[in-house]
Coordinates of C-alpha atoms in Angstrom, one line a residue:
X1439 CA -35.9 4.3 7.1
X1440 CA -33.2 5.0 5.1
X1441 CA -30.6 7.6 5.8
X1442 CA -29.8 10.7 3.9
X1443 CA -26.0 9.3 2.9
X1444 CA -28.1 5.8 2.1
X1445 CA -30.4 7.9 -0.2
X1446 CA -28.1 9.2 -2.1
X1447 CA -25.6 6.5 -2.3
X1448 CA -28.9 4.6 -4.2
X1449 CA -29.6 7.7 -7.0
X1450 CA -25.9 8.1 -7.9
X1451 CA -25.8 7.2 -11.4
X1452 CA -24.4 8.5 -14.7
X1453 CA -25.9 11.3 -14.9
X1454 CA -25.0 12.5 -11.7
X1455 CA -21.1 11.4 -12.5
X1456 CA -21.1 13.4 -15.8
X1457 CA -22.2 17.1 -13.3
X1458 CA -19.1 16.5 -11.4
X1459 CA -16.9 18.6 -12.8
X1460 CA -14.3 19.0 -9.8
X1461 CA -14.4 14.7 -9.4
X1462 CA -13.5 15.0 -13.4
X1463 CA -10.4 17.1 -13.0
X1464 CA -9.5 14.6 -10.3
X1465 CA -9.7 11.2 -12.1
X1466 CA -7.9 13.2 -14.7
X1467 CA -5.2 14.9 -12.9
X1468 CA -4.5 10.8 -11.4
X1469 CA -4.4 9.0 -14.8
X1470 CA -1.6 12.2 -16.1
X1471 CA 0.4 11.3 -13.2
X1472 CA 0.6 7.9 -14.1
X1473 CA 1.1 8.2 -17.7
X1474 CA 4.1 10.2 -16.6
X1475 CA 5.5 7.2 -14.4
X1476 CA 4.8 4.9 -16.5
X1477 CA 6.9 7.0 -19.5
X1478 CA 10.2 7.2 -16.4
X1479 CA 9.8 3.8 -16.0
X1480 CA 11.0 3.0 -19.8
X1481 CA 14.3 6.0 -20.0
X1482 CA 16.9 4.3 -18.5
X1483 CA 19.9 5.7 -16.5
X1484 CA 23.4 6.2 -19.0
X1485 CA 25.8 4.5 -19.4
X1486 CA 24.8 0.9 -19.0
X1487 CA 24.4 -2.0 -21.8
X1488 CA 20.9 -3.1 -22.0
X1489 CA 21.9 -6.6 -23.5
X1490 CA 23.9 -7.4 -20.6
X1491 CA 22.0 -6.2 -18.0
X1492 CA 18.9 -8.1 -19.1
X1493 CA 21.4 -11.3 -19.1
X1494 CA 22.6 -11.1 -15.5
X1495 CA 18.8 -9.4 -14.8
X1496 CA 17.4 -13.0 -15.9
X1497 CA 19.5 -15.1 -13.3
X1498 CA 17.3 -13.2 -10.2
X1499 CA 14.4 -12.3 -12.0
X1500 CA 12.4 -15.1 -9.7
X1501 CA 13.7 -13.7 -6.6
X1502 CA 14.0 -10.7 -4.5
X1503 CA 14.7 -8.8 -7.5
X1504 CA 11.9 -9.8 -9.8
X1505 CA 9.6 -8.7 -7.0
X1506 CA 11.3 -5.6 -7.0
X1507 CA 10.9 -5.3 -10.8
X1508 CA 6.8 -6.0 -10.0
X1509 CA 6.5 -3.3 -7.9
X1510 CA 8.5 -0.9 -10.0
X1511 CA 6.5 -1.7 -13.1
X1512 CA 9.5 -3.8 -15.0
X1513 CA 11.7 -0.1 -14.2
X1514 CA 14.5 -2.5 -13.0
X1515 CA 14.8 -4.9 -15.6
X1516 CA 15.4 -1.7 -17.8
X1517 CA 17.6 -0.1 -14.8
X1518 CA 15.5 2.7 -15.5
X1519 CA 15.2 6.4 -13.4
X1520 CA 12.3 5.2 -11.2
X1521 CA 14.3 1.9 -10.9
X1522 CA 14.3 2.1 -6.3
X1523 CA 10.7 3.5 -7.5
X1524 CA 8.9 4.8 -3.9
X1525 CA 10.7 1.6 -2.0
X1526 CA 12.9 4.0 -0.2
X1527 CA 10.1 6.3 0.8
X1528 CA 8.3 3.2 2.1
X1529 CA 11.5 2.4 4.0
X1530 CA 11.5 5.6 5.8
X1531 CA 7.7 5.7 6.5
X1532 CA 8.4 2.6 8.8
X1533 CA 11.3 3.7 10.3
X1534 CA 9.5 6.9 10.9
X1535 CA 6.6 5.3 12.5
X1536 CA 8.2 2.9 14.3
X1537 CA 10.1 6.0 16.3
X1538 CA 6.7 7.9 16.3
X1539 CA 6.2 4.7 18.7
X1540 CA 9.4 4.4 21.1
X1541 CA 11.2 7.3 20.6
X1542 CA 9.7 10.0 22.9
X1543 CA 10.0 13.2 21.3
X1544 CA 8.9 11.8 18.1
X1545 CA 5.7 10.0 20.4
X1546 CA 4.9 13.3 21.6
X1547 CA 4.4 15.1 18.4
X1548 CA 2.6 12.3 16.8
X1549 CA 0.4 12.5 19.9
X1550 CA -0.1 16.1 21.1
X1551 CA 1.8 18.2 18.1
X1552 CA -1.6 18.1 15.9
X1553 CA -1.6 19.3 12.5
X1554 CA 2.3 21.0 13.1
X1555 CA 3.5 17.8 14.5
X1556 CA 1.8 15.7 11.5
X1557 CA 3.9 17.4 9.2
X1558 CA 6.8 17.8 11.2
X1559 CA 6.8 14.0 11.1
X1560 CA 6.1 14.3 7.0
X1561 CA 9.5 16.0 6.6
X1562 CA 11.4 14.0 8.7
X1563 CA 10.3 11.0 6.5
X1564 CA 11.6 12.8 3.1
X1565 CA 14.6 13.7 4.9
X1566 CA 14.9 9.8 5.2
X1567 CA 14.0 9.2 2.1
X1568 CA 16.6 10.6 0.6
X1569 CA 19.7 9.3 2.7
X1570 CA 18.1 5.5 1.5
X1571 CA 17.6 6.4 -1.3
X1572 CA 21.3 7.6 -1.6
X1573 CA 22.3 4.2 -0.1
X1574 CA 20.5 1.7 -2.1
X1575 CA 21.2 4.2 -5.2
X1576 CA 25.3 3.9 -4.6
X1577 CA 24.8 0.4 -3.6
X1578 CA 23.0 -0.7 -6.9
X1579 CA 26.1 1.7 -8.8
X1580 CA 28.5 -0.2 -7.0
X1581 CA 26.8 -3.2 -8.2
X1582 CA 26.6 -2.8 -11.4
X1583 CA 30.1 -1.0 -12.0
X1584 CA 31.9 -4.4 -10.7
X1585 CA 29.6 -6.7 -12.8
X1586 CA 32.1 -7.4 -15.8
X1587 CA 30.2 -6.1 -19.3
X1588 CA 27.3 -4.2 -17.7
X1589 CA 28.8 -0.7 -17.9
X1590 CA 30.6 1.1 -20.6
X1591 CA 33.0 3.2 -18.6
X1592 CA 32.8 2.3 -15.0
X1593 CA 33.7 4.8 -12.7
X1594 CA 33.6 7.5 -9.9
X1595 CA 31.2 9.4 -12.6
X1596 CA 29.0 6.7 -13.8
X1597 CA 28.7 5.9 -9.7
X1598 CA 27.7 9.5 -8.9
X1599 CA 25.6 10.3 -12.2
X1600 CA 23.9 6.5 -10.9
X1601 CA 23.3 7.5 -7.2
X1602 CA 22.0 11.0 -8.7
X1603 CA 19.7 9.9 -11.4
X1604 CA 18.3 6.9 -8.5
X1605 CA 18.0 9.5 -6.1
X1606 CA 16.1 12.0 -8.0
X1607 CA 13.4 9.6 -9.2
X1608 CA 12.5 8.2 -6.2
X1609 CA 12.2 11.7 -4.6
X1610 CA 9.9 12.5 -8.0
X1611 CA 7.6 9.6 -7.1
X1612 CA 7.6 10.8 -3.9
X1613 CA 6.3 14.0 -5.0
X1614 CA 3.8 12.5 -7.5
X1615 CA 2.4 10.3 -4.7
X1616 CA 1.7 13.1 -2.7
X1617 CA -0.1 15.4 -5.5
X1618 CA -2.1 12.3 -6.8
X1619 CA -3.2 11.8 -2.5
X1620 CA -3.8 15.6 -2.5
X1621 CA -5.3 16.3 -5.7
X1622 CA -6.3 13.2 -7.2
X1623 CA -8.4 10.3 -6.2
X1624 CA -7.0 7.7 -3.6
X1625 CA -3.5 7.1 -2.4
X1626 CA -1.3 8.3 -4.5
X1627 CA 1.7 5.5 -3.4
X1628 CA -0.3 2.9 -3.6
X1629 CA -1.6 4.2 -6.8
X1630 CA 2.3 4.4 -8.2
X1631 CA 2.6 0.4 -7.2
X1632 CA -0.9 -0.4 -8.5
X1633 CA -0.2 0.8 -11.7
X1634 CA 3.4 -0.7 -12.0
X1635 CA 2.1 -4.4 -11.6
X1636 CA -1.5 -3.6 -13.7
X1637 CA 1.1 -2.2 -16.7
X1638 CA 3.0 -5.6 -16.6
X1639 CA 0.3 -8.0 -15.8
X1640 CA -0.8 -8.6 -19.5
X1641 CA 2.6 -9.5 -20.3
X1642 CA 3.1 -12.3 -17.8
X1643 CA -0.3 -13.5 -18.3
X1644 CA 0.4 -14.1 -22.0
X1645 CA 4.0 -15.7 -21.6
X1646 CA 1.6 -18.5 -19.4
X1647 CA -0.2 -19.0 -22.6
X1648 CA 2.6 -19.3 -24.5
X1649 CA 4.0 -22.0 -22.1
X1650 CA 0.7 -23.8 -22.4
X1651 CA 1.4 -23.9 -25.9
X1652 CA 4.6 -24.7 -26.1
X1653 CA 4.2 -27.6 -23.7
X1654 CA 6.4 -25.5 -20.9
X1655 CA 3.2 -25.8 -19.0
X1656 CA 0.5 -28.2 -19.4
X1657 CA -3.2 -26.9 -19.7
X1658 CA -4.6 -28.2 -16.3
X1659 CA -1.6 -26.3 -14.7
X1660 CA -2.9 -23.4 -16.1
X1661 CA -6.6 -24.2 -15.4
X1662 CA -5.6 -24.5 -11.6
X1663 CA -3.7 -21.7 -11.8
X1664 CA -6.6 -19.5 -13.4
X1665 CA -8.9 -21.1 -10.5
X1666 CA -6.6 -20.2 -8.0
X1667 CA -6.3 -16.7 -9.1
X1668 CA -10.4 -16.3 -8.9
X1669 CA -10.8 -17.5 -5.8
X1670 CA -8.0 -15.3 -4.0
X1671 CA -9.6 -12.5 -5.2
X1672 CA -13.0 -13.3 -4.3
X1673 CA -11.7 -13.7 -0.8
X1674 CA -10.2 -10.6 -1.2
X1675 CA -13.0 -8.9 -1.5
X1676 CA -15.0 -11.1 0.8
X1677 CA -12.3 -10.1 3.6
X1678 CA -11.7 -6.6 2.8
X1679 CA -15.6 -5.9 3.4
X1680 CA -16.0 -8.0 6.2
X1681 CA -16.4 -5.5 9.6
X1682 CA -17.3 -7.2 13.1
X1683 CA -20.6 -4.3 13.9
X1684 CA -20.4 -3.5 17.8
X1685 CA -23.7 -2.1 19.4
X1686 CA -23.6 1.4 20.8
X1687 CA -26.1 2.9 22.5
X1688 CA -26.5 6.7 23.4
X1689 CA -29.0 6.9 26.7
X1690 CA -31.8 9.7 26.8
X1691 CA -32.0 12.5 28.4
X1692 CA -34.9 15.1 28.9
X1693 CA -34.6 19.1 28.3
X1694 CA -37.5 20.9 29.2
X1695 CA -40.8 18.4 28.6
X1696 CA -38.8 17.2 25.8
X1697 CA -36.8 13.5 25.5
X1698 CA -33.4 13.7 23.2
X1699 CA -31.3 10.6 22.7
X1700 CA -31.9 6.8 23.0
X1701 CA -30.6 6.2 19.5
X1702 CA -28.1 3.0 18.6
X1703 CA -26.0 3.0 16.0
X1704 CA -22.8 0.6 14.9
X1705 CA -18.7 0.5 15.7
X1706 CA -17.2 -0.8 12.6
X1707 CA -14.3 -2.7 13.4
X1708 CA -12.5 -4.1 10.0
X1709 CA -10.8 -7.5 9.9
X1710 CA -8.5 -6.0 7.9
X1711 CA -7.6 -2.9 9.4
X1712 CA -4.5 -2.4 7.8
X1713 CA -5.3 -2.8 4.5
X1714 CA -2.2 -3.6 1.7
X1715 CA 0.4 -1.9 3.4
X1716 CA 2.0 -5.4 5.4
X1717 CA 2.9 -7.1 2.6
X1718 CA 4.0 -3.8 0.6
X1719 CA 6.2 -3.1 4.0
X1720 CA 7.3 -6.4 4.6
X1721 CA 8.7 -6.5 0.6
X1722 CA 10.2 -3.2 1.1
X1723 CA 11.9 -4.4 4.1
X1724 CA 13.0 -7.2 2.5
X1725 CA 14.3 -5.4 -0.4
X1726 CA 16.1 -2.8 1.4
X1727 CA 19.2 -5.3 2.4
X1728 CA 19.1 -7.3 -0.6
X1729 CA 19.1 -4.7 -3.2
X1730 CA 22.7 -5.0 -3.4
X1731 CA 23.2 -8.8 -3.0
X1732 CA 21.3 -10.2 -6.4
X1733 CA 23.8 -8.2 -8.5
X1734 CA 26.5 -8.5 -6.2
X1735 CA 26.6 -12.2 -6.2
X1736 CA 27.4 -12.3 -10.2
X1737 CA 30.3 -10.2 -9.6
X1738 CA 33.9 -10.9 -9.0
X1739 CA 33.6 -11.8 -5.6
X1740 CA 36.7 -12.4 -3.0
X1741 CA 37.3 -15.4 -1.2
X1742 CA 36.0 -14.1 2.1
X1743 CA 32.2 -13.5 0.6
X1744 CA 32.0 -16.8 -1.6
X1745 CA 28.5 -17.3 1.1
X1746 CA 26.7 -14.5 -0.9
X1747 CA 25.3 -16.3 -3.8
X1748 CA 23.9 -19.1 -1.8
X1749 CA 22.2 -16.5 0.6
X1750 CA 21.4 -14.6 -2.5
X1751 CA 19.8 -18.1 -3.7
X1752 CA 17.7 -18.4 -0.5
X1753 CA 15.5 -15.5 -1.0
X1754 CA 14.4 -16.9 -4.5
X1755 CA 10.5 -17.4 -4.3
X1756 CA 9.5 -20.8 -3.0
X1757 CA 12.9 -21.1 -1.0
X1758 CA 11.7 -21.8 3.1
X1759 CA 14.0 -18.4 4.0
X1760 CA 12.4 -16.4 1.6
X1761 CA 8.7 -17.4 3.0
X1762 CA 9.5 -17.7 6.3
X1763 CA 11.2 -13.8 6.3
X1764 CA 8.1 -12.5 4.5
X1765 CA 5.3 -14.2 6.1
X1766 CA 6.8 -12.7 10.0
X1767 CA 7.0 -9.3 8.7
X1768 CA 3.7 -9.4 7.2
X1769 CA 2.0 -10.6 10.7
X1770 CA 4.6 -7.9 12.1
X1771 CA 3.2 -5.4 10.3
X1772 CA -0.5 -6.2 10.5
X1773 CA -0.4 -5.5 14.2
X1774 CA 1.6 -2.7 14.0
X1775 CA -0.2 -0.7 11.2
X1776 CA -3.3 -1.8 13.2
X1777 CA -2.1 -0.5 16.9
X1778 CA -1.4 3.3 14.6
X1779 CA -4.5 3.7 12.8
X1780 CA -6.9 2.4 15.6
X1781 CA -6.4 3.4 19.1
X1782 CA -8.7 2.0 21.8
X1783 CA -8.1 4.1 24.3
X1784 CA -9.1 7.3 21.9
X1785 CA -12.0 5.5 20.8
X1786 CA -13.2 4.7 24.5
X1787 CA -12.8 8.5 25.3
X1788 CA -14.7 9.6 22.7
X1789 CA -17.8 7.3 22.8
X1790 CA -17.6 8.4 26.7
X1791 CA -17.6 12.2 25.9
X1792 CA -21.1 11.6 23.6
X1793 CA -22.5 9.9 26.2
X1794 CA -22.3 6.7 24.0
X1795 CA -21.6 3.2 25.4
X1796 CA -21.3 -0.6 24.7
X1797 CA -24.0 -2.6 26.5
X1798 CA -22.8 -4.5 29.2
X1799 CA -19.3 -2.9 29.3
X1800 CA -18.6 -0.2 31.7
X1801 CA -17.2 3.2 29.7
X1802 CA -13.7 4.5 30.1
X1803 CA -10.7 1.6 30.9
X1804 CA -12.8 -1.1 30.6
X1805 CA -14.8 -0.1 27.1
X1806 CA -11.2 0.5 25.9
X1807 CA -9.7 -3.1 27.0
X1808 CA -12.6 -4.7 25.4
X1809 CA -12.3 -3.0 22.3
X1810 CA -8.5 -4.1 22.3
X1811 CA -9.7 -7.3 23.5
X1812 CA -12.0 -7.3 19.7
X1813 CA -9.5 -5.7 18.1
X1814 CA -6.5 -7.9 18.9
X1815 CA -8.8 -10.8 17.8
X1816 CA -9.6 -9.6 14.2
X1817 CA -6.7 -8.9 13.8
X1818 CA -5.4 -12.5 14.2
X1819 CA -8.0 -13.3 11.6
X1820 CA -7.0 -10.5 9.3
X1821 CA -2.8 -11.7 9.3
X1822 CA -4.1 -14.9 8.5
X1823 CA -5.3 -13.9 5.6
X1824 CA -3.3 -11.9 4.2
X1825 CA -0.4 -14.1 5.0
X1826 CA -2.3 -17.2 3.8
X1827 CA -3.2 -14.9 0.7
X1828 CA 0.7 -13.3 0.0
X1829 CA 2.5 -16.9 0.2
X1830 CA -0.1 -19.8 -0.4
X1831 CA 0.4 -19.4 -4.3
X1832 CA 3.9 -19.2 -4.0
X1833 CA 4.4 -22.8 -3.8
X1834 CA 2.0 -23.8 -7.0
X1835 CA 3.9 -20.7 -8.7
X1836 CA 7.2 -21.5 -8.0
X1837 CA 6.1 -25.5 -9.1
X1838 CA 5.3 -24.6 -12.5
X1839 CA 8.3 -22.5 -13.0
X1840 CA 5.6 -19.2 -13.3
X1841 CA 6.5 -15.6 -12.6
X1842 CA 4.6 -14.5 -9.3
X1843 CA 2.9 -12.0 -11.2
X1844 CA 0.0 -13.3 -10.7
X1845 CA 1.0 -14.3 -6.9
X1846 CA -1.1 -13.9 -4.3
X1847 CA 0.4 -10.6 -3.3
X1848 CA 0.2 -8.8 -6.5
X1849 CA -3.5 -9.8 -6.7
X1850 CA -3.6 -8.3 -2.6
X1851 CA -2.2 -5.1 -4.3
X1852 CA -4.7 -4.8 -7.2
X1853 CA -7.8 -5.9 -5.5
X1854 CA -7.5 -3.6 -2.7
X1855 CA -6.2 -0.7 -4.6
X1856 CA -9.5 -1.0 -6.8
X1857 CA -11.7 -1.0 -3.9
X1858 CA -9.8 1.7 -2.0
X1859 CA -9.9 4.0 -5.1
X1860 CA -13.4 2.9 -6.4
X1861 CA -15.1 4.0 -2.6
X1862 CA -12.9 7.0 -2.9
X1863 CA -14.9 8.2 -6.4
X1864 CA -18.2 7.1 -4.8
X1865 CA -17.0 9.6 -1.6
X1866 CA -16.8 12.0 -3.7
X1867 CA -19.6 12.0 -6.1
X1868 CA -21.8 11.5 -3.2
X1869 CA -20.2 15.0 -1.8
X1870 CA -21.3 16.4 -4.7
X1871 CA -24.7 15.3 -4.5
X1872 CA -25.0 16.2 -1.1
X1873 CA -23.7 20.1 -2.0
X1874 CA -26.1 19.9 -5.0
X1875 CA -29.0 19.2 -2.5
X1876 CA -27.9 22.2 -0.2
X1877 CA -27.8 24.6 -3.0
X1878 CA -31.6 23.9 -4.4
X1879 CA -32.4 24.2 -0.8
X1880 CA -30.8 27.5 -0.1
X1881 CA -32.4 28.7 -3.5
X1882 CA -36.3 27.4 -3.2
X1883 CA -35.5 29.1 0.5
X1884 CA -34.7 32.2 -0.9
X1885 CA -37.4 32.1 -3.6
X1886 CA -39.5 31.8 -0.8
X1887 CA -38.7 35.0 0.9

């Protein structure tokens, strides 16, 4: 039989989406916030000449940078205010969490501190946010006040106004993020990323057209290319849904002449625990030291750093470094995102204290190695994928001379985003439902009386 959640998941329909009101707000409030990005993304910061920026933007466009523009929504290629977009905020998330894990004090209020220590945490990540910021900011002024012809007036004032204007949009989009989590629908920085790479997807797909046509490309490239691009995202989703389903049983116990208990139900373990967040960490770690070094390396350089522009030209996409850097952070971050969000030992405890327990497996330690055990498994499986997923088109993009717009991380991004958000709406129309159903049932009860 069918559950109550089960039943009402099958009658959502249209009808029931046009009665909530509250979910309407919320779709609407998300889709304002990113018509307001999207409109930062195109007012650029002063002082700068768009011509010559756009030149010397072209020569890294297929590197480092140009994933950087991705992410930002084409906000660098303009140098626009949300240029460092939420990058930095990403940054400091890591950094944060990686502390939360070694650094005692920090361990002890992700642990024990609760809500208090939750947020604690939360303000020492915007704290960080704003001295990277503040770095990559004066690093990217510094930048582009030595690059002959980019600025107008370079200068202690166009550096500060630069650092300023950075600064301030990426704590913005910090702040947006956080509404759109709050009260929108889904995560509202992965939300801000989503809709930079969805905004300039249409444009990269028809430049591939045009290089079909103008014999840049030719037509089977494109064919494989289209082919490739279906079938990553049907994995995607194949992947992304996929759960390993581990038996628990609750045993039964008697009160009075009466038997409780004996039910089973299901641990849903994901093979994809973490979600998009490796490869949008492992790019933000990979953009926070190189930020510099694309526009660096068409500046007067002196003597002693003449070995920039050939490092710079080793993290162009395709290059071994490049892959190599991305691909270890990505299985880097799979396990450590997993070992935050999913904590055996907790999980143990609390199928113990319901009286719940795996068959076969003893509760307590050894219910908690064997879900590590699983655990540490899937999750080899799940950095497979996504690395296989992140850098596997890489090498047919990079052949045909493509931008990685339609790369296999991009399509990560907008696949899982989709699904994230789309369960989100479902969660809450089916809320709404369910508070529906308690209302005619507290009414026909009182019309009873």
């Amino acid at each position: 039989m069918a559950s109550a959640a089960e039943q009402l998941a099958a009658n959502m329909n249209f009808g029931a989406f046009a009665k909530a009101t509250e979910l309407h707000k919320r779709i609407w409030f998300t889709l304002g916030a990113m018509i307001v990005y999207r409109l930062g993304c195109y007012i650029p910061i002063p002082g700068i000449d768009p011509v010559a920026l756009q030149q010397a933007f072209q020569g890294q466009a297929q590197g480092i940078l140009g994933m950087f523009n991705m992410f930002s929504g084409g906000a660098v290629e303009r140098m626009a205010i949300f240029a460092l977009n939420v990058m930095p905020y990403i940054s400091a998330s890591i950094i944060v969490q990686l502390l939360g894990s070694v650094y005692p004090p920090w361990e002890k209020l992700k642990k024990e501190g609760g809500e208090a220590g939750r947020k604690t945490l939360n303000q020492y990540t915007r704290y960080l946010t704003v001295v990277l910021a503040v770095f990559q900011s004066f690093g990217i002024a510094m930048g582009l006040a030595n690059s002959p012809g980019l600025v107008d007036n370079p200068g202690t004032f166009f550096v500060l106004s630069t650092v300023v204007t950075l600064t301030g949009g990426t704590m913005f989009l910090m702040w947006l993020g956080e509404q759109v989590t709050s009260r929108g629908v889904g995560n509202g920085v992965s939300l801000i990323i989503f809709a930079g790479i969805v905004a300039v997807l249409p444009r990269y797909i028809a430049q591939a057209f045009s290089m079909t046509r103008t014999g840049a490309m030719s037509g089977g490239a494109l064919l494989v290319i289209a082919i490739l691009v279906i079938g990553v995202t049907v994995a995607i989703v194949f992947m992304e849904r996929s759960q390993r389903r581990l038996l628990v049983q609750y045993p039964k116990r008697q009160q009075g002449n009466r038997m409780f208990g004996g039910d089973t139900s299901f641990l849903p373990l994901k093979i994809n625990t973490s979600g998009v967040i490796p490869p949008i960490f492992a790019s933000s770690l990979l953009l926070l030291p190189t930020t510099v070094m694309g526009f660096a390396a068409n500046s007067d350089l002196p003597t002693w750093m003449d070995w920039l522009p050939a490092a710079t030209g080793q993290l162009q996409h395709g290059r071994p470094l490049f892959m190599l850097l991305y691909g270890a952070l990505i299985v880097f971050f799979t396990f450590f995102y997993t070992s935050i969000v999913f904590n055996p030992d907790e999980t143990a405890e609390n199928l113990r204290k319901y009286g719940g327990f795996l068959p076969g497996i003893r509760p307590g330690k050894r219910t908690a190695e064997y879900l590590d055990f699983v655990l540490t498994r899937l999750t080899v499986i799940g950095a497979a994928y996504i690395t296989i997923v992140c850098l596997l088109p890489e090498a047919l993009i990079s052949f045909y001379n493509i931008s990685f717009y339609l790369g296999g991380t991009s399509i990560l991004i907008v696949v899982s985003v989709t699904m994230d958000t789309v369960t989100q709406i479902q969660s809450h129309l089916l809320a709404h439902q369910y508070e529906g159903l308690i209302k005619k049932s507290k009414l026909r009860g009182s019309r009873g009386r």
